[in-house]
XYZ file of C-alpha atoms in Angstrom:
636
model
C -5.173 -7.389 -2.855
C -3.186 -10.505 -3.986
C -4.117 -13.000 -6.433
C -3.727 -15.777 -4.470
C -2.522 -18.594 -6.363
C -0.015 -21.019 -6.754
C 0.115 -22.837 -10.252
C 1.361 -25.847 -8.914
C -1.730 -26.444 -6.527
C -3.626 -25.440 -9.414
C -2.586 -27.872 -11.829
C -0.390 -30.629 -10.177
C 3.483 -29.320 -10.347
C 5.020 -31.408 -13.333
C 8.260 -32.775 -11.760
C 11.572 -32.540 -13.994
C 11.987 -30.655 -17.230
C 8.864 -29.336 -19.078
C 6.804 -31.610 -21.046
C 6.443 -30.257 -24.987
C 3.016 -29.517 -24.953
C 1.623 -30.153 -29.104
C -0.483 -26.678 -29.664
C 2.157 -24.417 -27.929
C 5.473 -25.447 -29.036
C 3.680 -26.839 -32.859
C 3.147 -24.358 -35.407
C 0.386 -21.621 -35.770
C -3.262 -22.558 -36.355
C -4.460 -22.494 -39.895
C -6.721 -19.823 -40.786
C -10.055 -21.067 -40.334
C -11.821 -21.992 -43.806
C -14.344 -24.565 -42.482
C -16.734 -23.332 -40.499
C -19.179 -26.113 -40.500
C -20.520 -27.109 -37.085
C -19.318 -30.249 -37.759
C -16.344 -29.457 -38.066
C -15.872 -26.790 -35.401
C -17.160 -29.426 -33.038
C -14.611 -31.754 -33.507
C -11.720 -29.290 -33.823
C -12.800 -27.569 -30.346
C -12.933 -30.979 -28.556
C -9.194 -32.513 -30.072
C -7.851 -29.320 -28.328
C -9.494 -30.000 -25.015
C -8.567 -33.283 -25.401
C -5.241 -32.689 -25.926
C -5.297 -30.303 -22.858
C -6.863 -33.480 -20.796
C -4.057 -35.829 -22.119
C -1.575 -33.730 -21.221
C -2.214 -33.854 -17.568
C -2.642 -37.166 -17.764
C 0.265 -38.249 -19.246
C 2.401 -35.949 -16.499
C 1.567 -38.397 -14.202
C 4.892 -39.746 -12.901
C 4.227 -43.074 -11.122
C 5.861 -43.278 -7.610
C 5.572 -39.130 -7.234
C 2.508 -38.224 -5.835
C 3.658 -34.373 -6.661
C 2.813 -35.037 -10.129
C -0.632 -35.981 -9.356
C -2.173 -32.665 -8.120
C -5.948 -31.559 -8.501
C -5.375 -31.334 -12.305
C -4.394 -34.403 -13.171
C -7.171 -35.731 -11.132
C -9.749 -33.477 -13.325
C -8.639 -34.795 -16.413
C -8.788 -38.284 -15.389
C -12.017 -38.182 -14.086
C -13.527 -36.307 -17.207
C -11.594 -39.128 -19.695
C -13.210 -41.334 -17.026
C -10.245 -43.335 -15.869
C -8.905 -45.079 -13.241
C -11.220 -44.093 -10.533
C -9.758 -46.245 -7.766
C -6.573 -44.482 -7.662
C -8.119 -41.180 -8.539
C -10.151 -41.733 -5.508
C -7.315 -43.097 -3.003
C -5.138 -39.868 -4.396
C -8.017 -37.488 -3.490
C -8.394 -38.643 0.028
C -4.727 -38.247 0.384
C -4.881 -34.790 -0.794
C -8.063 -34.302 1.586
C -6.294 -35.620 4.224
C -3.419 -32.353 4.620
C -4.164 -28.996 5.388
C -5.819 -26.760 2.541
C -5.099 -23.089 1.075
C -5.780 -21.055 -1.667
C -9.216 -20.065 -0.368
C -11.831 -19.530 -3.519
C -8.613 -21.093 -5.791
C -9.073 -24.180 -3.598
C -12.952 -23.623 -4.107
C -13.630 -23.445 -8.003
C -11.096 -26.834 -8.647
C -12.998 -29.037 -6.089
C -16.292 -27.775 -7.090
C -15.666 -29.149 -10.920
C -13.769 -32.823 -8.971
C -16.976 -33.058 -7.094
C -19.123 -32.829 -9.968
C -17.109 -35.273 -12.620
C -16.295 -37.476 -9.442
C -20.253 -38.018 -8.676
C -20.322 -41.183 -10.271
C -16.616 -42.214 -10.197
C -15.494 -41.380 -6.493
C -15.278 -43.391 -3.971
C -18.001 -43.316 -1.179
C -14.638 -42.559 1.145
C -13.213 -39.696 -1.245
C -16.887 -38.068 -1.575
C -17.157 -37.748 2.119
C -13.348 -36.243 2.207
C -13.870 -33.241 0.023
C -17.390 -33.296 1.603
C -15.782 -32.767 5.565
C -13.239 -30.444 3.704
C -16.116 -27.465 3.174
C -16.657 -27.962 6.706
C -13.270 -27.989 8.158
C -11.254 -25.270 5.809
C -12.641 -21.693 5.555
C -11.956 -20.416 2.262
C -11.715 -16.555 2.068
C -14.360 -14.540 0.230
C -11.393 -12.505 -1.686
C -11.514 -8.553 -2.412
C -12.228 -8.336 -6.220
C -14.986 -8.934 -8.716
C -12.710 -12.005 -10.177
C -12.470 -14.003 -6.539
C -16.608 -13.105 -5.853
C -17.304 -15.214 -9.037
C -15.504 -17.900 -8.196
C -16.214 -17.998 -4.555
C -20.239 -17.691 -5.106
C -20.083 -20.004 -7.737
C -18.644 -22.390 -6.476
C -20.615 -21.816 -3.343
C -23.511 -21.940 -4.956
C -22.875 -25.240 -6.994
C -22.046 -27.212 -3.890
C -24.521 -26.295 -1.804
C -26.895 -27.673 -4.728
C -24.651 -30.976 -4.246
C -25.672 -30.990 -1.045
C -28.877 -29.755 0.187
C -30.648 -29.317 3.189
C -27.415 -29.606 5.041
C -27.274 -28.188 8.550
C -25.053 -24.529 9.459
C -22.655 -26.878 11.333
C -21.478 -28.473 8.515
C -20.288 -25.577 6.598
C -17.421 -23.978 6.514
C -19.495 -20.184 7.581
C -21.849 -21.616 10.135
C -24.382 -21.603 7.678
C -27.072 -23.845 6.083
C -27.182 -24.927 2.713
C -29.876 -22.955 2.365
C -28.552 -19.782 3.757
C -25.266 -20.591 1.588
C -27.539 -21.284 -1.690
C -29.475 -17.672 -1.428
C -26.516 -15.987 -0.747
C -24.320 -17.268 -3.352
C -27.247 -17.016 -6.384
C -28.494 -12.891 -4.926
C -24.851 -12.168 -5.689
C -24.366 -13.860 -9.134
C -27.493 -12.422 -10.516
C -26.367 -9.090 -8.996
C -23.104 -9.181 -10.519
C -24.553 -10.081 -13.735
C -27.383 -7.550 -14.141
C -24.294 -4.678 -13.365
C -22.027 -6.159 -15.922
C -24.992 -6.152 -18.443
C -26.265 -2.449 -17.405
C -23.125 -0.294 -16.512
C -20.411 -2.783 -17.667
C -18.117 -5.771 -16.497
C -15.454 -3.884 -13.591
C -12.328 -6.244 -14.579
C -12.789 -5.566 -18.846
C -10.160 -7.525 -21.182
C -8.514 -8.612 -18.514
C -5.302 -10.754 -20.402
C -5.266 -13.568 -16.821
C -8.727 -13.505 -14.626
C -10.964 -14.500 -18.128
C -10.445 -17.528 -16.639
C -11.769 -16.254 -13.380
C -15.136 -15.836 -15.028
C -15.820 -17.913 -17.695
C -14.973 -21.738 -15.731
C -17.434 -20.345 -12.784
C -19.946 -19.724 -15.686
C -19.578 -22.859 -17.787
C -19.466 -24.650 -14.575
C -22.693 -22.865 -13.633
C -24.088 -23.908 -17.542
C -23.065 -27.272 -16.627
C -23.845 -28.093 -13.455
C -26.649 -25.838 -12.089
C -29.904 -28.171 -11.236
C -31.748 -24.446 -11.007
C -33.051 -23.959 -14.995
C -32.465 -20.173 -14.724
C -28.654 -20.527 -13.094
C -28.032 -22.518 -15.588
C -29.273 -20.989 -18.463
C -27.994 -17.116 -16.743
C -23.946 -19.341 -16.759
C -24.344 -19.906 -20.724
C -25.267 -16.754 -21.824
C -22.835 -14.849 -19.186
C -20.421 -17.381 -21.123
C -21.036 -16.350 -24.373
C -21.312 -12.428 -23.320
C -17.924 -12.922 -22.278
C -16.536 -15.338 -25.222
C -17.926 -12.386 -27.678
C -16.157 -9.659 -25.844
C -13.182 -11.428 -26.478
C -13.580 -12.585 -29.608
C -13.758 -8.651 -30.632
C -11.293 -7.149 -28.988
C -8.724 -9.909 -30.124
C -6.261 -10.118 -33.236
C -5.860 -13.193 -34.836
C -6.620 -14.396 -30.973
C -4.155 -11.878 -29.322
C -5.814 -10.111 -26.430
C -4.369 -5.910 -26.868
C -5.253 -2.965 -24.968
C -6.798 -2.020 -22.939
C -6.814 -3.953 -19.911
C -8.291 -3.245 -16.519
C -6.012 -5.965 -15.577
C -2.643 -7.226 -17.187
C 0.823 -8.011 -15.955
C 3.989 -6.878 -17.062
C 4.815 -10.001 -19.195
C 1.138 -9.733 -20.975
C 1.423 -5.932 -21.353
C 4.449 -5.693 -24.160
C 4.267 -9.739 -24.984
C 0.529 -9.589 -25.712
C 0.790 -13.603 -26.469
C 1.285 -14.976 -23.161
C -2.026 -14.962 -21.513
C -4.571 -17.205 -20.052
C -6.740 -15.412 -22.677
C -4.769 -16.598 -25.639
C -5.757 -20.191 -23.945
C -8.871 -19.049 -24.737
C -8.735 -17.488 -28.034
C -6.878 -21.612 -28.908
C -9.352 -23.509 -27.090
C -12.477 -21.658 -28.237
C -11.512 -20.079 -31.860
C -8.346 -21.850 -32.935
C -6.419 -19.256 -33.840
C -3.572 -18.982 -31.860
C -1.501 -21.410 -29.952
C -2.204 -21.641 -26.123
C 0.619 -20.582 -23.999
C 2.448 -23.350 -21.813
C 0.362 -25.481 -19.310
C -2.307 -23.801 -21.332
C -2.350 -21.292 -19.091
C -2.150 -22.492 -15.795
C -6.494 -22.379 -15.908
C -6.777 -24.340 -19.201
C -7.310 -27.602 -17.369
C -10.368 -26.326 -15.728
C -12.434 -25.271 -18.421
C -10.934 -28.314 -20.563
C -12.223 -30.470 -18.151
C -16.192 -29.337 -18.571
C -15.471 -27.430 -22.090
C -17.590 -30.844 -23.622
C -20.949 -29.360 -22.130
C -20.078 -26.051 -23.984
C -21.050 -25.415 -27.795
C -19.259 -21.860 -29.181
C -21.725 -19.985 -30.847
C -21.069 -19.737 -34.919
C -21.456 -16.153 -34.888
C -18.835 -15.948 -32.065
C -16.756 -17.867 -33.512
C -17.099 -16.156 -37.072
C -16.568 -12.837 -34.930
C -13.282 -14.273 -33.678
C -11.656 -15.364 -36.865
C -13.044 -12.307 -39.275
C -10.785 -9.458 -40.017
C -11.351 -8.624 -43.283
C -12.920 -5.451 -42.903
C -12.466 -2.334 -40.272
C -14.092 -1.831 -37.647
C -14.334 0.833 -34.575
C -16.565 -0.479 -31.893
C -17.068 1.910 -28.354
C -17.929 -0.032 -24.715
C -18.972 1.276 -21.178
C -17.247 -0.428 -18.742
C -16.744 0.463 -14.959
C -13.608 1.171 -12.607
C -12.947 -1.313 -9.505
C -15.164 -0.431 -6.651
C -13.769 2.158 -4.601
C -14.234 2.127 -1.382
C -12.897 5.601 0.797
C -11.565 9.033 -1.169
C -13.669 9.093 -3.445
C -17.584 10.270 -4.309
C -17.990 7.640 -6.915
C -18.676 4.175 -6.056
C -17.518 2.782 -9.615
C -16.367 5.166 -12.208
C -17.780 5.089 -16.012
C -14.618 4.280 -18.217
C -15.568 4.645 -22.190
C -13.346 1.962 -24.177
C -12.251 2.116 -27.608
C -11.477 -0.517 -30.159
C -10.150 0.068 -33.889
C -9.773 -3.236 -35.898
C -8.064 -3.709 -38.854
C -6.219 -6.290 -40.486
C -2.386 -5.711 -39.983
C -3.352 -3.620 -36.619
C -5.586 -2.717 -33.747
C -5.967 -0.282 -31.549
C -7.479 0.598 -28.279
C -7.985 2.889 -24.929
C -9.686 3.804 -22.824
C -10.442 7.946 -21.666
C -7.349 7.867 -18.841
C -7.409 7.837 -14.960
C -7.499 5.476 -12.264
C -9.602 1.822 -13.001
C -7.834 -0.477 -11.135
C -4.559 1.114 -9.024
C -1.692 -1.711 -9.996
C -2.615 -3.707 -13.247
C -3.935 -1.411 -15.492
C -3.138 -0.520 -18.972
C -4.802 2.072 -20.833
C -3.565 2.140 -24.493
C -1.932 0.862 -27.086
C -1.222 -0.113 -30.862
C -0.444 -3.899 -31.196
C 0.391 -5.208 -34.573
C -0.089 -8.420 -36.537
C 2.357 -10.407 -36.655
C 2.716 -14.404 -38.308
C 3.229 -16.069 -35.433
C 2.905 -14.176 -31.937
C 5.134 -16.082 -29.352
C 8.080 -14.131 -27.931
C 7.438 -11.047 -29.969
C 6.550 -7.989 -28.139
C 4.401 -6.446 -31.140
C 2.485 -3.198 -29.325
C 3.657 0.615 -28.457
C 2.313 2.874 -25.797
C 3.037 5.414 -23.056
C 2.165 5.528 -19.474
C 2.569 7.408 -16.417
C 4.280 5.285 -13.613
C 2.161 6.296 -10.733
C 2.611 4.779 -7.764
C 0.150 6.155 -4.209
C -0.341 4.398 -1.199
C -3.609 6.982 -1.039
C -4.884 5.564 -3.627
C -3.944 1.532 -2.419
C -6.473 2.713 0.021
C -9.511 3.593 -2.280
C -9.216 0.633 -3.801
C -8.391 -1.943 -0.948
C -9.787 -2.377 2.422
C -6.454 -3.611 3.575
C -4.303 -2.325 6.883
C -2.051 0.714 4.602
C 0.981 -0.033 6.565
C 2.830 -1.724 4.663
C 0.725 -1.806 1.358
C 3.538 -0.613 -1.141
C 6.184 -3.033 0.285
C 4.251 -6.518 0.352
C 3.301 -5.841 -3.422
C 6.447 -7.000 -4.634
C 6.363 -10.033 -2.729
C 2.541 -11.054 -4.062
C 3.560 -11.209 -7.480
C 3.453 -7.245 -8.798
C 6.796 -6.455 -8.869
C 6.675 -3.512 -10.734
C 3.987 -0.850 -8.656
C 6.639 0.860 -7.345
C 9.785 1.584 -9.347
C 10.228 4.135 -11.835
C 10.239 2.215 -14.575
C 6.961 0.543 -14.626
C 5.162 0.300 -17.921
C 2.416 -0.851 -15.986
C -0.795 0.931 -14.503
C -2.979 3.950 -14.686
C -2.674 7.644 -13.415
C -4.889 9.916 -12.084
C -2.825 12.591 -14.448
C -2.957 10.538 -17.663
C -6.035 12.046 -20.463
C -5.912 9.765 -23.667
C -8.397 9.977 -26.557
C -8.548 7.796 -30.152
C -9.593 8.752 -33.368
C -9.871 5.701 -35.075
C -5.791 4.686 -35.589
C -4.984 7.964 -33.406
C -4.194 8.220 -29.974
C -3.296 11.353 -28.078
C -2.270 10.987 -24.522
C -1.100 14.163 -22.698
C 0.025 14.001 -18.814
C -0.475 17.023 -16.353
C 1.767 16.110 -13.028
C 1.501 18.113 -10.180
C 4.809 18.703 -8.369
C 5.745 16.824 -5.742
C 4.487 13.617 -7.525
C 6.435 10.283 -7.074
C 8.024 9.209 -10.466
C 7.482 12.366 -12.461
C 8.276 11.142 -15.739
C 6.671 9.383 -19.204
C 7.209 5.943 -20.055
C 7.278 4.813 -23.589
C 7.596 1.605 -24.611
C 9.590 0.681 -28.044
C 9.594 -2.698 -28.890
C 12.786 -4.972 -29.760
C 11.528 -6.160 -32.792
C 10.407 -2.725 -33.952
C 12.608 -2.095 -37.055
C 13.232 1.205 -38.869
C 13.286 3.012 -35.665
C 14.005 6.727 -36.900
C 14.202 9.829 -34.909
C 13.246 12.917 -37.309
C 14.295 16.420 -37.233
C 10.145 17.367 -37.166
C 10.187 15.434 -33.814
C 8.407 12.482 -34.964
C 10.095 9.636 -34.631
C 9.053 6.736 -36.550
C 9.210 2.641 -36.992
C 7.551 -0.388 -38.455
C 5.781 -3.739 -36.512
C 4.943 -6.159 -39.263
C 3.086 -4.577 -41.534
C 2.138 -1.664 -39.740
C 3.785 2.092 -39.646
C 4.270 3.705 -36.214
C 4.700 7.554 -35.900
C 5.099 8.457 -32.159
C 5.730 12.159 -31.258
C 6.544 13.070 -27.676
C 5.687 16.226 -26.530
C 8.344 17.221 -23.933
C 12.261 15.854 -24.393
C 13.052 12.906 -23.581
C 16.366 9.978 -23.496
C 16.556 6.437 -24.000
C 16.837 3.569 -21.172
C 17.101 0.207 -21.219
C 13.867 -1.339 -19.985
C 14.652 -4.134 -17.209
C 13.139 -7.053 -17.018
C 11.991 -9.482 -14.365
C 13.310 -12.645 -13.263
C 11.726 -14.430 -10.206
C 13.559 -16.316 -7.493
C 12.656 -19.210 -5.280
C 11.607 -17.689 -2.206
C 9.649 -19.568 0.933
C 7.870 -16.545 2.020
C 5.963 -15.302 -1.466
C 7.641 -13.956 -4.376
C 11.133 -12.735 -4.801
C 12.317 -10.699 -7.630
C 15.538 -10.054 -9.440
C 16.004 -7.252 -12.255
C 17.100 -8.308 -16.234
C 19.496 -5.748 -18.345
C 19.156 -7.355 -21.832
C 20.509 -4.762 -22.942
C 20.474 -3.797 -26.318
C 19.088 -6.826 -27.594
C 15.828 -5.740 -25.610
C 13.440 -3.359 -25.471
C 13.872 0.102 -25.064
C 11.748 3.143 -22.627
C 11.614 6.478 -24.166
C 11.866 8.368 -21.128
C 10.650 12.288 -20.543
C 10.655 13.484 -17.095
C 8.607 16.507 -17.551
C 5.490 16.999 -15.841
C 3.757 18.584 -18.624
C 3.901 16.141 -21.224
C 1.836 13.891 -23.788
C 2.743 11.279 -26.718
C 0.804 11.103 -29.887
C 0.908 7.622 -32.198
C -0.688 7.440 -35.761
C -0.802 4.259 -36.999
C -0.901 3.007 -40.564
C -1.146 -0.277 -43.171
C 2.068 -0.286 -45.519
C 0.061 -0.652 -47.395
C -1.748 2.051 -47.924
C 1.775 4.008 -48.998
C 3.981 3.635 -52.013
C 7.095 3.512 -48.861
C 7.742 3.555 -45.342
C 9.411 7.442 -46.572
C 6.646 8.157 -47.626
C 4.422 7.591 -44.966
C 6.748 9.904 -42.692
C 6.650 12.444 -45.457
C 3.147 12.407 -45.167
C 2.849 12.408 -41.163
C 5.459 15.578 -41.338
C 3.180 17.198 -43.189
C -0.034 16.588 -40.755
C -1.153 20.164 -39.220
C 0.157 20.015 -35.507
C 0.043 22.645 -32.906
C 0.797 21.872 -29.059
C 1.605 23.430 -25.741
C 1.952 22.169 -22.468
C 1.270 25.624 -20.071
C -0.885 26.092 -18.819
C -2.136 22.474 -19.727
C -0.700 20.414 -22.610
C -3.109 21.061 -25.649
C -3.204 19.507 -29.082
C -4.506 20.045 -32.446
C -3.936 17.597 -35.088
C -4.762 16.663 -38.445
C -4.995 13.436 -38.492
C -4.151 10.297 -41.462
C -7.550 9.920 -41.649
C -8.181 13.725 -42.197
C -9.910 14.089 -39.168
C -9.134 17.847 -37.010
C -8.605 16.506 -33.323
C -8.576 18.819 -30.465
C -7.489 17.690 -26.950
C -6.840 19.053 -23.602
C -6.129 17.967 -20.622
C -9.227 17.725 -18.292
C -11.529 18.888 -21.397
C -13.647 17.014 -23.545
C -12.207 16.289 -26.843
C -13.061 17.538 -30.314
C -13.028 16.129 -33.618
C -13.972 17.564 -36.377
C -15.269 20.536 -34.555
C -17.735 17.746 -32.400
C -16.994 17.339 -28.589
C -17.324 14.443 -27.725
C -20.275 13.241 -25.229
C -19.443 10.368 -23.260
C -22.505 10.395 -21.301
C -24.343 9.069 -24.588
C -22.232 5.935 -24.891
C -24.075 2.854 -25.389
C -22.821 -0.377 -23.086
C -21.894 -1.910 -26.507
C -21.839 -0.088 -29.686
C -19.920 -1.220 -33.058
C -21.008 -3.071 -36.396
C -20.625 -6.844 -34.115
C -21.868 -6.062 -30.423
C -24.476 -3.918 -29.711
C -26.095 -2.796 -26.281
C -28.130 -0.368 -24.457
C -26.648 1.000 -21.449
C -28.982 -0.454 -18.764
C -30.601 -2.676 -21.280
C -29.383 -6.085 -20.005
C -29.822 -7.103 -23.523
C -26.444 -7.925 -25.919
C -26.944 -8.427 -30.041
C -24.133 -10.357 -31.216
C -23.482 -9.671 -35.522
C -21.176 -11.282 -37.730
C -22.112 -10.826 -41.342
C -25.884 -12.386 -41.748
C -25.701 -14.237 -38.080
C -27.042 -12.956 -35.044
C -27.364 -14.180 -31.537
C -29.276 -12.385 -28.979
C -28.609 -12.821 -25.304
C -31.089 -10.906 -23.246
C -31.049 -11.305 -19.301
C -34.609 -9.787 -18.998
C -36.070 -12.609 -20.371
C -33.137 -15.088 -19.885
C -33.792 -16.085 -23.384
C -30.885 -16.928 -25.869
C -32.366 -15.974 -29.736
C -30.309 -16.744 -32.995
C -31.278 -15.310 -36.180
C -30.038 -15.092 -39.901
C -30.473 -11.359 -41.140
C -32.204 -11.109 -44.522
């Protein structure tokens, strides 16, 4: 259930006050107007360079607490001082280990760039230490990855090793077989029925430094070949759903600092490192050392990249992606969820159909705007339902239930169970999009914990306006919001999080910024819903004149005996929606059974095809895992 990790075995912890750090604290990127490989080359390895330099130079002589597994990464990969890199990793081998497949994944990449630098001495530590310390296999798709990867990679280190000197009690070769059944399995179900953990804003990271360590370090031809293209499946999935390198909704996974501050990510580490068009957050992300530290064996595709940095024109792309596995209460193994993206310039919006994907990190909608320079602005608006089940801790977890809700907290997900949260799905929540229209309507049967709608208005909205119609409206950047609740509603202050040393896990203490912060639109009906249009200023002479002309939309609701809409929308499009019904537009319901795995003017797949087409303009790149074949090609 946890994400077990602790930054600071991660990544060395930096002693004393934080270190300016060039790319996060400098100004924003450039646009990107040279896209020679030449030059995209040498960009993309200054900023893993710089990420390498920065570790190194946080070495503080005399305090070995500055000299953690990161620092030792980026020293070996600039090739340095291998004596004391060596005498510092036998130290570290020499005390007791944690983190389980979070230990794995960092060693795996030290073994690998230490081959030739090492010591015989330091080898044979980290060697005994996958012997002597069991790591645990983890409970999510996320900690399989790593774990098998990394499995797999070391037992190709070291071959034809005996069962007793593995951590499992088993052989190289048992480990090896293992480890590669799952990765192709977990590959040929993200490329037939969809990836489980989809945009997630943190565990990218999770997958693609297992798969350019696989790409790099595999001696098998098709492991190595399956880690690239998985990498540049998943690179082009983000590079799609981002703006200007933000990572928006939705999320299978997010946090409540990612979900309203869309910035500060490990993706946006990413989005910097890979595209160059946003800054990476600080200590690049916590992760950013360990795909730094390889990233040289890594080319981004052009037509990736292109994808990335391109939004000049619209776009409306629709996924299939799949729920986490469920294992009791339910019939379905992994639920279908159908994802939709609407790109434009100042804007970009995106949901998915509603209901339960993952039970704590969730986030199923929203409308983020552009904004010139993303760090510590919380540009995005939604609604949620802040649902909250031990039942359903138990589909999703194979956990003792006892004290499931409680320990949350204290694992670093402070906010499953208050009723406040801004965070998570709900088996009562039914959203569809039209393009830059979202309708989300909320049927909660009595008796429910937190019966109430969350709405989220941003601090740096401006021109918030509550109309007489029942609209109320505001502007992000260049973008007009027009939200309209469905059910009454008053205004809290939405309380942040500040955490507090704690020996035992996470503590947590709760921020009243007040009015200077953000604000929740709260209605706590249980037949509700919340409708956003969104709009470019401009395509409207004023920002009155865009609510003039959302006033005048055609809109009929109820909420008994289930909350109904029909709308006209901006776009002239007649939207009907119930709850638990398909949705209509235009007098077509909508058939989600005929979604494609990928379908949209830049990624294109069958469902069950294995087979991704990747289009930017006249560049195409075709990754198909039937064939394991990577094919680029310049449309006529």
């Amino acid at each position: 259930m946890k994400r077990i990790l602790s930054l600071f075995f991660l990544c060395g912890a930096l002693a004393g006050p934080a270190r300016a750090q060039p790319s996060t604290t400098g100004p924003m990127p450039a646009p990107v107007t040279d896209f020679a490989t030449d030059a995209r080359r040498t960009a993309y390895l200054a900023r893993a360079n710089e990420v390498l330099q920065w570790y190194v130079d946080s070495i503080k002589p005399g305090d070995p607490a500055t000299f953690g597994s990161g620092q030792i990464a980026a020293k070996l990969a600039r090739h340095e001082d291998a004596a004391t890199v060596s005498a510092r990793v036998i130290e570290l081998m020499s005390g007791p280990q944690s983190q389980d497949m979070f230990w794995m994944f960092p060693w795996t990449a030290i073994s690998f760039l230490g081959r030739d630098q090492l010591s015989p001495a330091a080898k044979a530590a980290i060697r005994d230490a996958w012997r002597t310390y069991f790591p645990m296999r983890g409970d999510t798709e996320n900690h399989w990855a790593m774990y098998y990867t990394s499995l797999y990679l070391m037992t190709e280190l070291h071959p034809g090793e005996p069962a007793a000197s593995w951590f499992n009690g088993k052989s190289s070769a048992e480990n090896n077989a293992e480890a590669r059944a799952y990765l192709i399995h977990w590959m040929d179900l993200a490329t037939t029925i969809g990836q489980g953990e989809f945009n997630p804003t943190h565990y990218i990271g999770e997958y693609a430094i297992p798969m350019l360590y696989l790409a790099t370090w595999a001696r098998d031809p098709e492991m190595k070949i399956r880690g690239h293209m998985k990498l540049d499946w998943l690179l082009a999935d983000l590079a799609e759903n981002t703006l200007n390198g933000v990572l928006r909704g939705p999320n299978a996974r997010t946090d409540d600092t990612s979900v309203i501050q869309r910035w500060m990510a490990l993706s946006s580490y990413f989005s910097w490192q890979c595209f160059g068009n946003t800054p990476p957050p600080a200590g690049y992300g916590g992760f950013g050392i360990w795909f730094a530290a390889a990233a040289a064996n890594y080319e981004v595709p052009e037509v990736i990249f292109r994808l990335a940095n391109d939004r000049s024109e619209d776009y409306l792309q629709h996924d299939l992606k799949r729920s986490r596995r469920r294992w009791r209460y339910s019939d379905v193994l992994m639920a279908p969820v159908y994802k939709t993206n609407y790109m434009r310039h100042d804007y970009a919006v995106g949901s998915y159909q509603g209901g339960l994907v993952d039970p704590i990190q969730t986030h199923v909608w929203d409308v983020t705007w552009a904004v010139p320079d993303p760090r510590g602005v919380h540009n995005t608006m939604f609604s949620a339902h802040p649902y909250a089940s031990a039942r359903v801790m138990q589909t999703y977890f194979t956990e003792l239930p006892d004290h499931m809700l409680e320990l949350l907290a204290s694992q670093g997900k402070p906010s499953y169970d208050v009723p406040d949260k801004i965070l998570g799905g709900s088996p009562y929540e039914h959203v569809f999009q039209d393009l830059d229209t979202v309708i989300a309507l909320y049927d909660i049967p009595e008796g429910t914990r937190f019966p109430r709608i969350n709405g989220f208005f941003s601090k740096d909205l401006v021109n918030v306006t509550e109309d007489k119609s029942g609209w109320i409206f505001a502007q992000g950047g260049n973008t007009y919001l027009a939200y309209r609740p469905l059910a009454p509603f008053h205004w809290e202050h939405l309380l942040g999080y500040k955490s507090l040393p704690s020996p035992s896990g996470y503590k947590w203490e709760r921020v009243d910024l007040g009015e200077k912060g953000d604000k929740l639109l709260v209605s706590p009906h249980l037949k509700n819903g919340t409708i956003v249009q969104a709009a470019s200023a401009s395509e409207f002479k004023s920002f009155d004149a865009f609510k003039a002309a959302v006033v005048a939309l055609p809109l009929e609701f109820k909420l008994e005996p289930v909350p109904t809409v029909r709308l006209k929308s901006l776009r002239g499009h007649e939207i009907v929606c119930t709850f638990g019904q398909a949705p209509q537009v235009d007098g077509r319901q909508i058939d989600y059974t005929k979604w494609k795995l990928f379908e949209g003017p830049h990624l294109n797949a069958g469902k069950g095809s294995r087979k991704l087409t990747i289009t930017e303009g006249k560049l195409e790149r075709v990754l198909d895992f039937n064939t394991l074949t990577i094919t680029d090609r310049v449309k006529p």
